[in-house]
PDB file of C-alpha atoms and ligand atoms in Angstrom:
ATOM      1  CA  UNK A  30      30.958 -29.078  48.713  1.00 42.00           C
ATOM      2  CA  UNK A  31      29.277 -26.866  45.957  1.00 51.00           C
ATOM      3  CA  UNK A  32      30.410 -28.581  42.903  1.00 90.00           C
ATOM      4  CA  UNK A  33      27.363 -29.445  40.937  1.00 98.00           C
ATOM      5  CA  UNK A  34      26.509 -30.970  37.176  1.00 98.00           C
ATOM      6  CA  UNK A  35      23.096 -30.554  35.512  1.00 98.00           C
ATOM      7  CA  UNK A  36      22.481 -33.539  32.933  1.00 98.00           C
ATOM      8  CA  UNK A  37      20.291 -32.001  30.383  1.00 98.00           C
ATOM      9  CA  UNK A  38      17.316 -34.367  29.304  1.00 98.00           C
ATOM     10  CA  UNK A  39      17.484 -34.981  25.349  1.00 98.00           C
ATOM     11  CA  UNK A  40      14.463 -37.347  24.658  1.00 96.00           C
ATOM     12  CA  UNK A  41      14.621 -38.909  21.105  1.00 96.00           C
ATOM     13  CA  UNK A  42      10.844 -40.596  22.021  1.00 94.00           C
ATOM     14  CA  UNK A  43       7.622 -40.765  20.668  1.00 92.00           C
ATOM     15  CA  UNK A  44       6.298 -41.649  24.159  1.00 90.00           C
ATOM     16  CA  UNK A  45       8.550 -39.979  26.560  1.00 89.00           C
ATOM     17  CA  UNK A  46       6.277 -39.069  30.035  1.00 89.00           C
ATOM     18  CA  UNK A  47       6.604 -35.131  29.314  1.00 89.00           C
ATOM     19  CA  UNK A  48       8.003 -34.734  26.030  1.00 88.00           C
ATOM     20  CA  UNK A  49       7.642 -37.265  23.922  1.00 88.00           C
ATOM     21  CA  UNK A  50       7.720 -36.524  20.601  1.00 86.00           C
ATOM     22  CA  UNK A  51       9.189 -33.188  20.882  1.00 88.00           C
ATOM     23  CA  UNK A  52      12.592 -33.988  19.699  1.00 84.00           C
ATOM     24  CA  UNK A  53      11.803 -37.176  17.761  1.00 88.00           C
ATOM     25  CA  UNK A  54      13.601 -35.501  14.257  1.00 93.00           C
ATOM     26  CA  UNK A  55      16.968 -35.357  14.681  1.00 95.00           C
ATOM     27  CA  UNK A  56      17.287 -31.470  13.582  1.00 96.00           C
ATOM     28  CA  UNK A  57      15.403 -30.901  16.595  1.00 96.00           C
ATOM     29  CA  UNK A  58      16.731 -32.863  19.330  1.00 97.00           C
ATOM     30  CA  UNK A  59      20.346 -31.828  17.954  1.00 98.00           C
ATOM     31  CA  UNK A  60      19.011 -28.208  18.112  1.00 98.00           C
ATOM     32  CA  UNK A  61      16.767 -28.956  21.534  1.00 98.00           C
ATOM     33  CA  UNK A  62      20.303 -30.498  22.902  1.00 98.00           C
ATOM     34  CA  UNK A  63      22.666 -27.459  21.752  1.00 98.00           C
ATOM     35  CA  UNK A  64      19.925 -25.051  24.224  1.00 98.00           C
ATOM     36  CA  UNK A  65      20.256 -27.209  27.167  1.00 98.00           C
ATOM     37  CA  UNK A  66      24.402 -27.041  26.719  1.00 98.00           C
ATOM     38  CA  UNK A  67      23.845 -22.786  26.668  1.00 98.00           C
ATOM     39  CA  UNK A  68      21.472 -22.889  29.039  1.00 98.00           C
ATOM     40  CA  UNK A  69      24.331 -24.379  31.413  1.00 98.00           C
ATOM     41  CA  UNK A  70      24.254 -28.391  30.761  1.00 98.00           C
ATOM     42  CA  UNK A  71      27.358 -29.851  31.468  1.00 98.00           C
ATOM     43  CA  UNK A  72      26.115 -33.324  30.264  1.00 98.00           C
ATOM     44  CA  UNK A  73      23.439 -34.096  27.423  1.00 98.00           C
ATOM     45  CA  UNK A  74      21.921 -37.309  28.261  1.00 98.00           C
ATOM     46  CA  UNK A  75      20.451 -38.621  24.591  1.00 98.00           C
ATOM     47  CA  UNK A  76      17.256 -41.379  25.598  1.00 97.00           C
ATOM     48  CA  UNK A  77      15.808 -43.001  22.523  1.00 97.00           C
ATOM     49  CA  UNK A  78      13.658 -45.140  24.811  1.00 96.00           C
ATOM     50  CA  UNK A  79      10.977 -44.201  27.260  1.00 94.00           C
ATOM     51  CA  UNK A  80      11.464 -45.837  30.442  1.00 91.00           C
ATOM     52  CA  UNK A  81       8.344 -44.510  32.027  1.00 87.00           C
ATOM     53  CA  UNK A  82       5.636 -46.959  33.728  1.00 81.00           C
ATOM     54  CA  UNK A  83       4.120 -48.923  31.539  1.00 78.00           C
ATOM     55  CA  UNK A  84       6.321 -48.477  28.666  1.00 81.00           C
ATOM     56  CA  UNK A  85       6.744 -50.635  25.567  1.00 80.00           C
ATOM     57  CA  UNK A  86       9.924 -51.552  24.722  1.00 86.00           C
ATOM     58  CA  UNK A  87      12.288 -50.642  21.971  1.00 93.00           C
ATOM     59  CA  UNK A  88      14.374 -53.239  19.413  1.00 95.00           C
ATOM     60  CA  UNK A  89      18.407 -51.949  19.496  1.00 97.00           C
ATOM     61  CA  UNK A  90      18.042 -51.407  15.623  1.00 97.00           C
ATOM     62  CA  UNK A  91      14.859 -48.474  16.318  1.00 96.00           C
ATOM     63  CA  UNK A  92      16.972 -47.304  19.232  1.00 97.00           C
ATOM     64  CA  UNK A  93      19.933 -46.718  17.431  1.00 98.00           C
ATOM     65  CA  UNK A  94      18.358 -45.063  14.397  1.00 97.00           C
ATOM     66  CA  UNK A  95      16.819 -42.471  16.792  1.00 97.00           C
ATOM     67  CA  UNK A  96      19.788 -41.643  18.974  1.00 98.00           C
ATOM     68  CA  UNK A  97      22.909 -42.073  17.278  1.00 98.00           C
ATOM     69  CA  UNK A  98      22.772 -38.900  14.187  1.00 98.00           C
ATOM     70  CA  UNK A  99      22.157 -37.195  17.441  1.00 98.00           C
ATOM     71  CA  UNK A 100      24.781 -38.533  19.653  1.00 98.00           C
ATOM     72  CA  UNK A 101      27.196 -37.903  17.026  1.00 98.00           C
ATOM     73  CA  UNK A 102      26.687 -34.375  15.818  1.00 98.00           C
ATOM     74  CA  UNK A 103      25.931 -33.036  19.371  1.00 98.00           C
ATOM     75  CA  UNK A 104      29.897 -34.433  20.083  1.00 98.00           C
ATOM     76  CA  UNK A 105      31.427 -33.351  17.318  1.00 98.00           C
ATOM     77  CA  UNK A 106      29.991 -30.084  18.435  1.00 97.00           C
ATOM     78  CA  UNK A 107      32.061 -30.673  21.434  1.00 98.00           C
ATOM     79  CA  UNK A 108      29.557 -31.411  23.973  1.00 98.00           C
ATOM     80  CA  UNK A 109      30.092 -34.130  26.388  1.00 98.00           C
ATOM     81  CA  UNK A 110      27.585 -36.696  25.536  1.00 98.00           C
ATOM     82  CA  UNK A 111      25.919 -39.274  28.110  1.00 98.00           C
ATOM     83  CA  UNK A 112      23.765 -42.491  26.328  1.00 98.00           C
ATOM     84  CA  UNK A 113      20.724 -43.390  28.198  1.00 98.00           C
ATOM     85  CA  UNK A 114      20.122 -46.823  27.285  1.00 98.00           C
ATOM     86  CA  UNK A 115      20.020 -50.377  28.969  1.00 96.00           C
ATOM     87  CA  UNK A 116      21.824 -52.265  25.471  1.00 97.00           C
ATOM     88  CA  UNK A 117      24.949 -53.158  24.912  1.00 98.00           C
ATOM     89  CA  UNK A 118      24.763 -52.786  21.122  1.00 98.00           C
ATOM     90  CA  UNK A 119      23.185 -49.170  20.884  1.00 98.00           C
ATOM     91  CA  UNK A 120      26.083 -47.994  24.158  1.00 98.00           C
ATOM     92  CA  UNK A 121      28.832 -49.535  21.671  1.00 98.00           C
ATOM     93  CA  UNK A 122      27.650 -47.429  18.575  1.00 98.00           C
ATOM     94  CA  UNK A 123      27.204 -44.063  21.057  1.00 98.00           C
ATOM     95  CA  UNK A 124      30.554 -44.431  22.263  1.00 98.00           C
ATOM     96  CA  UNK A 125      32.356 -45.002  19.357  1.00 98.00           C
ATOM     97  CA  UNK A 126      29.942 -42.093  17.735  1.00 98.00           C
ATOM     98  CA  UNK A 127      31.259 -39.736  20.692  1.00 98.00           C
ATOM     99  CA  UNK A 128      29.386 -40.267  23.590  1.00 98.00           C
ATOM    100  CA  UNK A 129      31.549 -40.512  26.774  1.00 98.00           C
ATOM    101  CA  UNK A 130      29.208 -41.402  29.540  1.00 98.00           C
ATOM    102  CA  UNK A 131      26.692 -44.593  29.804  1.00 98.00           C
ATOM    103  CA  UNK A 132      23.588 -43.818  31.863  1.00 98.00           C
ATOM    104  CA  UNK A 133      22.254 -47.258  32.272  1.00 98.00           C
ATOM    105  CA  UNK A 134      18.541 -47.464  34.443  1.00 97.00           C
ATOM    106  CA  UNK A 135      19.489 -51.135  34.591  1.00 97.00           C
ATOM    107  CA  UNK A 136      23.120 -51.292  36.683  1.00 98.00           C
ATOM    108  CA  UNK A 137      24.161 -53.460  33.722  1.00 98.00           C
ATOM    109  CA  UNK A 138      21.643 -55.824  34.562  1.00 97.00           C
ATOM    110  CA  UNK A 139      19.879 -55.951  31.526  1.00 95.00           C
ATOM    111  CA  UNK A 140      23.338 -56.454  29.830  1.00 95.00           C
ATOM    112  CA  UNK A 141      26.141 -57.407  31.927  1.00 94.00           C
ATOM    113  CA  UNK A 142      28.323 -57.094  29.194  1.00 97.00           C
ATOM    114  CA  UNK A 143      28.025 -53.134  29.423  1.00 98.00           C
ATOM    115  CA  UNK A 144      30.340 -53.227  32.390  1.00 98.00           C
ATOM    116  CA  UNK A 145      33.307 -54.626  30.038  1.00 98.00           C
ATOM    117  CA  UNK A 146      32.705 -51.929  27.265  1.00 98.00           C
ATOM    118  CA  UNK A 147      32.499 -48.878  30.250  1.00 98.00           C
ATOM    119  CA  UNK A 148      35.752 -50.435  31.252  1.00 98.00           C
ATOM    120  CA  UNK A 149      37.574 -51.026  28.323  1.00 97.00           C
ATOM    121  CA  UNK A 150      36.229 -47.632  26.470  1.00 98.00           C
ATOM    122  CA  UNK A 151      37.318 -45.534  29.732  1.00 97.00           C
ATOM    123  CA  UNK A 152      33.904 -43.691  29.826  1.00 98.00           C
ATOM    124  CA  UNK A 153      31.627 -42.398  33.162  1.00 98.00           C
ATOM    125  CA  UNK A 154      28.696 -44.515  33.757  1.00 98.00           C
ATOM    126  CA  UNK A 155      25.843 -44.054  36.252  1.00 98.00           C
ATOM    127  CA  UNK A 156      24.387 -47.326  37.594  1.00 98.00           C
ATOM    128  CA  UNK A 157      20.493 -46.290  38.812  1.00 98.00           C
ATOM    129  CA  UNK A 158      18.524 -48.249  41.106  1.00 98.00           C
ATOM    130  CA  UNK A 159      15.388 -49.990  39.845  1.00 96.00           C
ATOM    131  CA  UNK A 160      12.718 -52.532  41.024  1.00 91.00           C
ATOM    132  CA  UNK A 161      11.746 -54.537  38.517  1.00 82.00           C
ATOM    133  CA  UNK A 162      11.445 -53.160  35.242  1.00 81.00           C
ATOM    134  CA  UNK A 163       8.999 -50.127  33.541  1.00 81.00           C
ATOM    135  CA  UNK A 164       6.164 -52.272  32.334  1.00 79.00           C
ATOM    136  CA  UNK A 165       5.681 -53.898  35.795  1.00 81.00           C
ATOM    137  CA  UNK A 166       7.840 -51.519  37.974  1.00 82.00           C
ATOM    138  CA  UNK A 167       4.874 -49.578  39.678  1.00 83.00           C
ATOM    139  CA  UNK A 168       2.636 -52.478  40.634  1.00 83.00           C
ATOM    140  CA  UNK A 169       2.687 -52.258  44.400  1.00 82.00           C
ATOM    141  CA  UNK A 170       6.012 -51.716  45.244  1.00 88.00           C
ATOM    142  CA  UNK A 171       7.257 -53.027  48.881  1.00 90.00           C
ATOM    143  CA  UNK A 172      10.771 -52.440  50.552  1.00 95.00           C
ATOM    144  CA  UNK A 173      11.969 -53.301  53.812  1.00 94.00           C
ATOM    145  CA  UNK A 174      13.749 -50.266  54.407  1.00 97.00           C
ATOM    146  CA  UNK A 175      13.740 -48.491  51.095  1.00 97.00           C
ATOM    147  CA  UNK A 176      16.812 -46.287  51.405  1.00 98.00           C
ATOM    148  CA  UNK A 177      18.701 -49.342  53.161  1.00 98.00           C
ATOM    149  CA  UNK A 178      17.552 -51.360  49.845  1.00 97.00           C
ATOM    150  CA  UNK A 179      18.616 -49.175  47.497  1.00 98.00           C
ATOM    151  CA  UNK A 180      21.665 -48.837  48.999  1.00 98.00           C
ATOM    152  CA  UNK A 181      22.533 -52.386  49.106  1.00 98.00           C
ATOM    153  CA  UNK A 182      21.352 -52.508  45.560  1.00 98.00           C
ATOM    154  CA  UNK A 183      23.764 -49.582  44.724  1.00 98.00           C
ATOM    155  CA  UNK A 184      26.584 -51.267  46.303  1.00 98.00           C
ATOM    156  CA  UNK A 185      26.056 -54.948  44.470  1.00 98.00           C
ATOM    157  CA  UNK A 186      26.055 -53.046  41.527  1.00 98.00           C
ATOM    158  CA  UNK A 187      29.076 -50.707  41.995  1.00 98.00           C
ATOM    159  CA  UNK A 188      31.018 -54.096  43.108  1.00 98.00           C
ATOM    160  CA  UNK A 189      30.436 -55.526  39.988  1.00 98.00           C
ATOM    161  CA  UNK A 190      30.862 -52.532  37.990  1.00 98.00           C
ATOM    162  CA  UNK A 191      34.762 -52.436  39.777  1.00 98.00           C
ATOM    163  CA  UNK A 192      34.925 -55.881  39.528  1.00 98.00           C
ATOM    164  CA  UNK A 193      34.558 -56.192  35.767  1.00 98.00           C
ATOM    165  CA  UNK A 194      37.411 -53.612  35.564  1.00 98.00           C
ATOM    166  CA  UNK A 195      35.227 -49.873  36.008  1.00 98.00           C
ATOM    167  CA  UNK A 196      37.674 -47.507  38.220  1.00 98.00           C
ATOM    168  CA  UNK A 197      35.787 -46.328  40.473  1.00 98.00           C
ATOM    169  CA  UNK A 198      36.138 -42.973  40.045  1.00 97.00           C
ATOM    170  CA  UNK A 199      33.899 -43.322  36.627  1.00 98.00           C
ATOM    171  CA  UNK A 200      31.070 -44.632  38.857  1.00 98.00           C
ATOM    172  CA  UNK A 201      27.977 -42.865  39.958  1.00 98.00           C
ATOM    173  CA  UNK A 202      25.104 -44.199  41.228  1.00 98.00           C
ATOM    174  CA  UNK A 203      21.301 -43.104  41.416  1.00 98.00           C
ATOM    175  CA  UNK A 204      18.603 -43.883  43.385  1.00 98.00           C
ATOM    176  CA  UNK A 205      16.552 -44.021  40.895  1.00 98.00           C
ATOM    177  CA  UNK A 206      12.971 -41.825  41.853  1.00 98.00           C
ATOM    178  CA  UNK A 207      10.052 -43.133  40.358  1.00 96.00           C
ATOM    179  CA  UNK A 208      11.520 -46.242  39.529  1.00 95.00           C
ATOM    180  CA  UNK A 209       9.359 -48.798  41.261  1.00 94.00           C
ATOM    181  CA  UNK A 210       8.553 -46.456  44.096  1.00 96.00           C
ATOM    182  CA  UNK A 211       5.268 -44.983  45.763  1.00 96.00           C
ATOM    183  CA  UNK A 212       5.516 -41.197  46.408  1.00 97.00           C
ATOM    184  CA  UNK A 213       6.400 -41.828  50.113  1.00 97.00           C
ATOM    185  CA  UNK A 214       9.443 -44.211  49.136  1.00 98.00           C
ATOM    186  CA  UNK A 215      10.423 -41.120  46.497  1.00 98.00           C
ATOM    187  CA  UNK A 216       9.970 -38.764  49.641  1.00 98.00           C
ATOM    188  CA  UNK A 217      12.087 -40.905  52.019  1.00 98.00           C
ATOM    189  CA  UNK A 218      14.908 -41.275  49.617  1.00 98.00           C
ATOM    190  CA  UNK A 219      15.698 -37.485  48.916  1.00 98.00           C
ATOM    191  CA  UNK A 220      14.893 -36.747  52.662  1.00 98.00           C
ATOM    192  CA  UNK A 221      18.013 -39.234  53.475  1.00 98.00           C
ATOM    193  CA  UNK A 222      19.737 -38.936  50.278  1.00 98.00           C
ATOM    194  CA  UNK A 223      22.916 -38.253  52.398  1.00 98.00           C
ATOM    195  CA  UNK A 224      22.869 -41.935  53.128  1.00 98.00           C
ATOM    196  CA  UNK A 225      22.972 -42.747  49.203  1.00 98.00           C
ATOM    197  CA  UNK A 226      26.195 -40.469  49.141  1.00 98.00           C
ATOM    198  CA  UNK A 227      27.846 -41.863  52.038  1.00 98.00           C
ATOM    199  CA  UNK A 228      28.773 -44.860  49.294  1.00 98.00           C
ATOM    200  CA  UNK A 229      31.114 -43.084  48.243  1.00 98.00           C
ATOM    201  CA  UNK A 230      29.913 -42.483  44.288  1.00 98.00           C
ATOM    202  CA  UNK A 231      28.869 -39.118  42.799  1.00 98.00           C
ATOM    203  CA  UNK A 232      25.044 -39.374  43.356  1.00 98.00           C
ATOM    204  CA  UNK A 233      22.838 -38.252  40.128  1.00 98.00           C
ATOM    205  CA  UNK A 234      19.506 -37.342  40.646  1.00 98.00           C
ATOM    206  CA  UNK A 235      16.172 -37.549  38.668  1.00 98.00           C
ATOM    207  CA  UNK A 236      13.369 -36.080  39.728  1.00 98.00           C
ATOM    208  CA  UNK A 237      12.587 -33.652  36.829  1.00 98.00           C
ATOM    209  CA  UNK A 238       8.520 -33.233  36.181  1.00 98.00           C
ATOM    210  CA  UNK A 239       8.039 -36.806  37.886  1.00 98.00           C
ATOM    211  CA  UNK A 240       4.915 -38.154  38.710  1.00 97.00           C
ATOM    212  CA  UNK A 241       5.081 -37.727  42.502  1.00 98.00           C
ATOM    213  CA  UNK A 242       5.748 -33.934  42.410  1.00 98.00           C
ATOM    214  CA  UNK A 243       1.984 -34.409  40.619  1.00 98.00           C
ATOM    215  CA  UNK A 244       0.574 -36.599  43.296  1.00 98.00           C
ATOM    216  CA  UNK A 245       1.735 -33.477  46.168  1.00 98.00           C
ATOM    217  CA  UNK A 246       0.893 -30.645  43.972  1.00 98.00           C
ATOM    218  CA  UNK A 247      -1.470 -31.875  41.630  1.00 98.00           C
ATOM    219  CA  UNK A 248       0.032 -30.324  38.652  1.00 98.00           C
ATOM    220  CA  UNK A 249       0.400 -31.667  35.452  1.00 97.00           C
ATOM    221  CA  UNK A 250       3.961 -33.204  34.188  1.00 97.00           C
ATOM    222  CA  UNK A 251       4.532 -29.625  32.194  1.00 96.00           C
ATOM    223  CA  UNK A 252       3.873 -27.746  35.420  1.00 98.00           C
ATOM    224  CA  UNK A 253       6.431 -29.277  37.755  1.00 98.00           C
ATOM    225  CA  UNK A 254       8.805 -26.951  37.281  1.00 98.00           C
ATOM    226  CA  UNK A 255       8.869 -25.396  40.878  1.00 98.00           C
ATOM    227  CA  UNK A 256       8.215 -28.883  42.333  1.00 98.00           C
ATOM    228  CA  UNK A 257      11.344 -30.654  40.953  1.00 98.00           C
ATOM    229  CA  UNK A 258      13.474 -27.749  41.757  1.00 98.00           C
ATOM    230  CA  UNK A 259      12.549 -28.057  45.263  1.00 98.00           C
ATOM    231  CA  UNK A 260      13.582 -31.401  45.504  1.00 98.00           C
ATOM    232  CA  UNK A 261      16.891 -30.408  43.195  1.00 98.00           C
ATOM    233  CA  UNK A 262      17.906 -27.947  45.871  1.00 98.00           C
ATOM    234  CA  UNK A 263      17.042 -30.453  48.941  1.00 98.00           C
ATOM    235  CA  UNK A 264      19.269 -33.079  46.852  1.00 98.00           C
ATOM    236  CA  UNK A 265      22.212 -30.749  46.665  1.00 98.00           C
ATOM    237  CA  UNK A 266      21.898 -29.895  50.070  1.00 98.00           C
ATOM    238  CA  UNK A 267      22.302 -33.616  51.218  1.00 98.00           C
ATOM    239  CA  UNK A 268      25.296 -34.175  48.655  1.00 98.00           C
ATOM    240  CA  UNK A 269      24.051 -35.063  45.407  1.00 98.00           C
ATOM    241  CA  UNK A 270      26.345 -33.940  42.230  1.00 98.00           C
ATOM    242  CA  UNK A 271      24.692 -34.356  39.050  1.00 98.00           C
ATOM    243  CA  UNK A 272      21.221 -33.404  38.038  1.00 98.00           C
ATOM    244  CA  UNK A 273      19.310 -34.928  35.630  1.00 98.00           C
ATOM    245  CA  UNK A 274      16.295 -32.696  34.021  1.00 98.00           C
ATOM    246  CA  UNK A 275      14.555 -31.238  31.284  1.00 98.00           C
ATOM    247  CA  UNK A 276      14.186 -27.248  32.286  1.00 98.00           C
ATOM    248  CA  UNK A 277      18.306 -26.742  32.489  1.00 98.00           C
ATOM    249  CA  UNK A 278      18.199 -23.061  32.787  1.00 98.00           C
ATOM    250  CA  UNK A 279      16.072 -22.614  36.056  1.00 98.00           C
ATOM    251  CA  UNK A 280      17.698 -25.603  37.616  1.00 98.00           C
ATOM    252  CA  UNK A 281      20.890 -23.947  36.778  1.00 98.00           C
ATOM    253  CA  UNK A 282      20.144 -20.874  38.518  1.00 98.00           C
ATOM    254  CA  UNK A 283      18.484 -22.167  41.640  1.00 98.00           C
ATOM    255  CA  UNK A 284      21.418 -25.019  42.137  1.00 98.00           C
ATOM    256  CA  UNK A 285      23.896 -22.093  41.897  1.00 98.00           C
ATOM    257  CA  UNK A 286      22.597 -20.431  44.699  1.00 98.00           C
ATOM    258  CA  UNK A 287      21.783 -22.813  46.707  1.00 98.00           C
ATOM    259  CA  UNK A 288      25.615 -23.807  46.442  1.00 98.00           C
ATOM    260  CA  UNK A 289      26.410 -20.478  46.695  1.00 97.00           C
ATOM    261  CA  UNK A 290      24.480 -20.692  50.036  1.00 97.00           C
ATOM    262  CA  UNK A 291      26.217 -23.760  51.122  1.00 97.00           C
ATOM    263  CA  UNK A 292      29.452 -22.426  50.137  1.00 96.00           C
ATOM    264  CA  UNK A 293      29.570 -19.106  52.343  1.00 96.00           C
ATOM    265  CA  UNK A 294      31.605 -18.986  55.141  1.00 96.00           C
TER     266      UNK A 294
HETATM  267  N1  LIG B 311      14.738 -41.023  34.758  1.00 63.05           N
HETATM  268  C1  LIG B 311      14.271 -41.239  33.517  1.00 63.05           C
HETATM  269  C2  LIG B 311      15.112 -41.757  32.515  1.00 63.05           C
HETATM  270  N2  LIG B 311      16.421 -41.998  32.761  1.00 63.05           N
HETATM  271  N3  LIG B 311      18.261 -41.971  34.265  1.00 63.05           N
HETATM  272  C3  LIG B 311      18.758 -41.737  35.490  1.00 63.05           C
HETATM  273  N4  LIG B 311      20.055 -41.950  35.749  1.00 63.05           N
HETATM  274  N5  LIG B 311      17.959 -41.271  36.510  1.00 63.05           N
HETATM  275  C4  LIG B 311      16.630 -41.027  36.329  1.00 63.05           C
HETATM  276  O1  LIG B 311      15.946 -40.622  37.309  1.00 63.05           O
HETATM  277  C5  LIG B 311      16.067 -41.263  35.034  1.00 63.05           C
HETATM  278  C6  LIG B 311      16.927 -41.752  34.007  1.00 63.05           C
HETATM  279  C7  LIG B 311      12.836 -40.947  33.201  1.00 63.05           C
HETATM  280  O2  LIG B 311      12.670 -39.620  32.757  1.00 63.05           O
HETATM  281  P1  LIG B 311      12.510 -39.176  31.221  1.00 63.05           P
HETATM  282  O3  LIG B 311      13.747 -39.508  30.442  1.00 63.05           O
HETATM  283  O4  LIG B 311      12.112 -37.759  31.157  1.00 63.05           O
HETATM  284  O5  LIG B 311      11.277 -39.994  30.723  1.00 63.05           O
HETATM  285  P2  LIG B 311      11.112 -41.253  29.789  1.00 63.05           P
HETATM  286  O6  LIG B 311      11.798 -42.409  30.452  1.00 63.05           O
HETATM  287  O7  LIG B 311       9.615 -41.439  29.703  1.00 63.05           O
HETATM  288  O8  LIG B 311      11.749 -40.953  28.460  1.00 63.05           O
END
């Protein structure tokens, strides 16, 4: 019941929403990604492309040249490395330089080929929910029921993901917040998240400094610290497992007593 992961963000972006360029060199990101691990991340998931609204996208070649030095020395330091990307070409280079886990904001939809290399490379994927994609995603999004759609989106995707050979104990599946959403679908998914787990998959979550912790608070992306760790808590409560944000320490510390919470008899 209280088993929890934090994923700690490692953006290798010029244009990332809240950090981009922080960690563009590698020295830094590697250093940036070897804090989160201390801090208490048991995944570091390496992004050389921003996926926020609006963003431009990347060629594979650019991608790979930003992630991979870091993939690579961040595993042979031993850490258990997840690649955040949506093609096939820069997954196959961050497996084979060490990464183990392919977060993919796509669901292999972008590259259906993905699903063969998880399968045949025996890593952990996480297939996210999106509508659309980020250069279009926020223009006036519309759902029927938006936690029944994502869930029905989830389970397409996980079908296919098993089909193509994934076990499905390497699948987990997000619902994406912020991807294509207004602040009241982002609301309505954490508030019935438990119907996201009740797939079956490990649920990750990513909320960290998103944009509709600023539209309740009205805080800036670098103050939505307390924000996202509300909705962390609230996520672990309903079931989720694996946390995806940037501020690994204090996420740490308030998931392990709210599972401590959980957890007492
Ligand atoms: N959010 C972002 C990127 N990747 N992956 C998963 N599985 N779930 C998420 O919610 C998610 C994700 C966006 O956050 P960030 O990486 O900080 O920003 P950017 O895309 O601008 O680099």
């Amino acid at each position: 019941m209280s088993d929890f992961t934090v994923m700690g963000i490692v953006n290798v972006t010029p244009d990332s929403f809240s950090d981009g360029g922080w960690w563009l060199d590698a020295d830094a990101a590697v250093e940036h990604g070897r804090v989160l691990s201390a801090e208490g991340a048991g995944i570091l998931d390496v992004g050389g492309e921003s996926t926020r609204p609006g963003a431009r996208a990347v060629d594979a070649d650019e991608e790979l040249r930003r992630v991979l030095p870091v993939v690579e020395r961040l595993a042979a330091d031993g850490h258990t490395v997840s690649i955040d990307t949506s093609k096939l070409a820069v997954a196959r280079e961050a497996l084979a330089g060490g990464a183990r886990y392919v977060n993919d904001v796509t669901a292999f939809r972008h590259d259906p080929g993905m699903a063969g290399l998880v399968a045949e490379t025996g890593c952990e994927c996480c297939l996210m929910h999106m509508r659309g994609e980020p250069r279009t995603m926020q223009e006036d999004p519309r759902y029927g029921d938006v936690v029944d759609d994502v869930k029905a989106f989830l389970s397409e995707r996980a079908a296919f993901a098993l089909a193509e050979g994934v076990p499905q104990e390497r699948i987990q599946v997000d619902p994406g917040i912020g991807f294509g959403k207004t602040t009241t679908h982002n609301l309505q998914l954490l508030r019935r998240l438990d119907e996201v787990v009740a797939l079956g998959f490990p649920v990750v979550l990513g909320t960290s400094r998103k944009s509709f912790l600023g539209a309740i608070t009205g805080r800036e992306a670098g103050e939505r610290l307390p924000g996202t760790i509300a909705t962390q808590v609230l996520g672990l409560e309903r079931g989720a497992r694996v946390f995806r944000v940037h501020d690994v320490g204090p996420v740490v510390q308030a998931l392990q007593v709210a599972a401590a919470t959980l957890a007492a008899p």
